[in-house]
Short mmCIF file of C-alpha atoms in Angstrom, two decimals:
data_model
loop_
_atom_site.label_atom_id
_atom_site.label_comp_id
_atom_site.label_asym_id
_atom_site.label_seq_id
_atom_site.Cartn_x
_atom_site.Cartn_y
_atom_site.Cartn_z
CA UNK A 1 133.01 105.81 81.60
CA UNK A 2 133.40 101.92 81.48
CA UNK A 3 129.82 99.97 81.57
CA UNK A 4 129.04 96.09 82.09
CA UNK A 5 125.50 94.94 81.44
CA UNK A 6 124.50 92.05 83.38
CA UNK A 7 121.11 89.74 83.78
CA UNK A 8 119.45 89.61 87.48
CA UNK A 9 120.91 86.67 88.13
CA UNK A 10 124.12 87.73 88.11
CA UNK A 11 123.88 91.90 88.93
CA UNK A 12 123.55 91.16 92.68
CA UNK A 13 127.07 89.43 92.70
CA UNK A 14 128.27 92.35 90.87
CA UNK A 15 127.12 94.97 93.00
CA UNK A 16 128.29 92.92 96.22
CA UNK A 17 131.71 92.78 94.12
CA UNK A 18 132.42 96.42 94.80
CA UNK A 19 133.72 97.19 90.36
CA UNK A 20 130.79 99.60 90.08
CA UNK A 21 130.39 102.64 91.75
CA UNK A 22 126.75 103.17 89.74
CA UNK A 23 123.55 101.11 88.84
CA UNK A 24 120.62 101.19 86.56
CA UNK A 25 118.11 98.40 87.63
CA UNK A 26 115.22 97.85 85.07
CA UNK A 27 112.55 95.61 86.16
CA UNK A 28 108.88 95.60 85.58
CA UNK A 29 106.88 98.49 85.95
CA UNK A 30 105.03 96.55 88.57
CA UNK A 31 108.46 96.82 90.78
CA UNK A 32 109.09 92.72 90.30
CA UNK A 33 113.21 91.93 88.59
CA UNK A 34 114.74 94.28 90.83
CA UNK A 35 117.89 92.97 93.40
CA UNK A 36 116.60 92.70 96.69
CA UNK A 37 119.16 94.96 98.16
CA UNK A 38 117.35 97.92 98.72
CA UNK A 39 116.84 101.34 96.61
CA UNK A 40 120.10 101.92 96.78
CA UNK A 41 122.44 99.48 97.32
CA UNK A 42 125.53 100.16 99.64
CA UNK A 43 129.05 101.42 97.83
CA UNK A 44 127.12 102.67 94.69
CA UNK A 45 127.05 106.48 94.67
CA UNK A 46 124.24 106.61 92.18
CA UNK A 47 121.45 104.40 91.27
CA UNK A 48 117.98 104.38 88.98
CA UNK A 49 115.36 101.98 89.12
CA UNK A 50 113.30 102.17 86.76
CA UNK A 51 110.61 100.08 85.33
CA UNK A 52 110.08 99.08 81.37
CA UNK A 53 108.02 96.50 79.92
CA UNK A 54 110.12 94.41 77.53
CA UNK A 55 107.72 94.66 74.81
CA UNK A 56 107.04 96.30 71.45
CA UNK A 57 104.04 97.82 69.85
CA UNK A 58 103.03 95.03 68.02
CA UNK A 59 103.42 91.98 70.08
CA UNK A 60 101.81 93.82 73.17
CA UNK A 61 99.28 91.46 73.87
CA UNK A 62 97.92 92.88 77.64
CA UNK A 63 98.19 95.99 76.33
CA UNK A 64 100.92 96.93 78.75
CA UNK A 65 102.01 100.59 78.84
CA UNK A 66 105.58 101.11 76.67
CA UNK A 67 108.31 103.33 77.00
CA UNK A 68 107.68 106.83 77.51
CA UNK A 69 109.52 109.84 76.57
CA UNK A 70 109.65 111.03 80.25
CA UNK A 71 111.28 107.50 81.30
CA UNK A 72 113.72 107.97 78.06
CA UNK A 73 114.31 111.71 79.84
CA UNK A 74 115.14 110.58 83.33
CA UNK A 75 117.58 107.70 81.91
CA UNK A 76 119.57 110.73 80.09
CA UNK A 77 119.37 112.75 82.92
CA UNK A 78 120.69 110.11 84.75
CA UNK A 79 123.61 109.40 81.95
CA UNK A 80 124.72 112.97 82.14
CA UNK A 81 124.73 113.28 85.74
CA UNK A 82 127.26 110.35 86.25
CA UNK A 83 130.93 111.41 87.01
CA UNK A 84 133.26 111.21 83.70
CA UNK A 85 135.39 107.98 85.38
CA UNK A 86 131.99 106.03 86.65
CA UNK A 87 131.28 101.94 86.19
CA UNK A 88 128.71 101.88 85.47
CA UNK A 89 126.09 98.62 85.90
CA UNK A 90 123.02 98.00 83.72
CA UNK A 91 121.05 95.16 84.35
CA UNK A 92 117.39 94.09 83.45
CA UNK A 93 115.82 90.26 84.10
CA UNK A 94 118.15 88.63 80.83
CA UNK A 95 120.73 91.44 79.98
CA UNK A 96 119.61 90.98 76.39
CA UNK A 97 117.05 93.72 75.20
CA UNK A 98 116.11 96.36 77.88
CA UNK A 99 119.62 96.90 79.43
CA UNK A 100 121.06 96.77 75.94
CA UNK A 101 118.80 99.32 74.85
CA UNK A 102 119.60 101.67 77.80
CA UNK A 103 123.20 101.00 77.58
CA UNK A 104 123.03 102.89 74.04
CA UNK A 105 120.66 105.97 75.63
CA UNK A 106 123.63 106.56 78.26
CA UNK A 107 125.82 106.18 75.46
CA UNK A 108 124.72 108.85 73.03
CA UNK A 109 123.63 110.95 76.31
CA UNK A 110 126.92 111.37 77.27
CA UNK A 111 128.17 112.47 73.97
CA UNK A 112 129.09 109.32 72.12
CA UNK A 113 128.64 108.72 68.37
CA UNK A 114 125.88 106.40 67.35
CA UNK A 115 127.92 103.51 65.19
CA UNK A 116 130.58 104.05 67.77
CA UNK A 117 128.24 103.81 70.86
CA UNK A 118 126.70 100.15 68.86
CA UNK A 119 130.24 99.05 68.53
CA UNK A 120 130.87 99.58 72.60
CA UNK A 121 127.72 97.82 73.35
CA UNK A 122 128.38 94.29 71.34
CA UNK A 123 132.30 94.33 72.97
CA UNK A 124 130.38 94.56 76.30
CA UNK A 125 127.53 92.12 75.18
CA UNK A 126 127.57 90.35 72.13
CA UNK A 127 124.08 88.84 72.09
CA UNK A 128 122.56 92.16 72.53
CA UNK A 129 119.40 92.58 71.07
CA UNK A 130 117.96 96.00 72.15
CA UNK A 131 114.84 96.85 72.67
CA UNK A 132 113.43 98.26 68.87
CA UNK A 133 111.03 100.55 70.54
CA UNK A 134 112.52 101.96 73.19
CA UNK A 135 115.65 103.04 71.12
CA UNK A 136 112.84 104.22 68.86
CA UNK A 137 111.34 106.65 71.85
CA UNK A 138 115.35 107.27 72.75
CA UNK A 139 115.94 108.74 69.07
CA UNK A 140 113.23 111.20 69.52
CA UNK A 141 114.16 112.84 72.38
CA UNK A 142 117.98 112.60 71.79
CA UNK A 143 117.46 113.30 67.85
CA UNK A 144 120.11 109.95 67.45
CA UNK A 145 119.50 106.84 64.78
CA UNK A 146 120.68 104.43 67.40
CA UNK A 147 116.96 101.84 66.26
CA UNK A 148 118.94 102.27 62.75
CA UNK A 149 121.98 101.66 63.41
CA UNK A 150 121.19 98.26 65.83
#
């Protein structure tokens, strides 16, 4: 499986570029930062939306909801579903901490060590900062150190 994480600005361009045959969009939970192209966007064979709150227990100011397990659960559902030669495209609003973050759940879904599923991530995206917390919901359900190990 190769996998490019991108920002919205550029994932549209991307997706119109036809080098991915899958997408996971993460926007808001309120269904803003998502392409307008549609649930599923033509020439991708699978896609998620799904929404996550870029934001941590502690500076969670509105009291938004965070990451659930169940959301955590669909994403490696998701990961293990996808075809063993997919490109795969993650984007969220900067490419920075939520896409990051989910980047690592496909990773160790599908069967990929922890340090070596880290060292993928920064050759794709070397200002990756993922998200603390949801890595922290990901290690739960997948029994992984990936919050660790960022």
């Amino acid at each position: 499986m190769n996998f490019h994480i991108a920002s919205l600005k550029y994932a549209l361009d991307l997706i119109q570029s036809k080098k991915f045959d899958s997408l996971i969009s993460i926007g808001h939970p309120n269904g803003s930062e998502y392409p307008t192209v549609g649930n599923k966007p033509a020439g991708l064979s699978k896609t998620l939306r799904i929404g996550l709150w870029d934001i941590v227990p502690h500076r969670n100011p509105r009291n938004r909801e965070l990451a659930t397990g169940n959301q955590i659960i669909e994403i490696i559902r998701f990961a293990r579903d996808l075809p063993e030669k997919t490109n795969l495209l993650i984007h969220c609003k900067r490419g920075r901490s939520r896409s990051p973050a989910v980047a690592l759940i496909v990773l160790a879904a599908r069967g990929i060590y922890e340090k070596e599923a880290v060292r993928q991530l920064l050759e794709d995206c070397p200002k990756a900062n993922p998200n603390g917390w949801i890595l922290k919901v990901a290690d739960a359900v997948l029994d992984t150190r990936l919050f660790i190990l960022h």
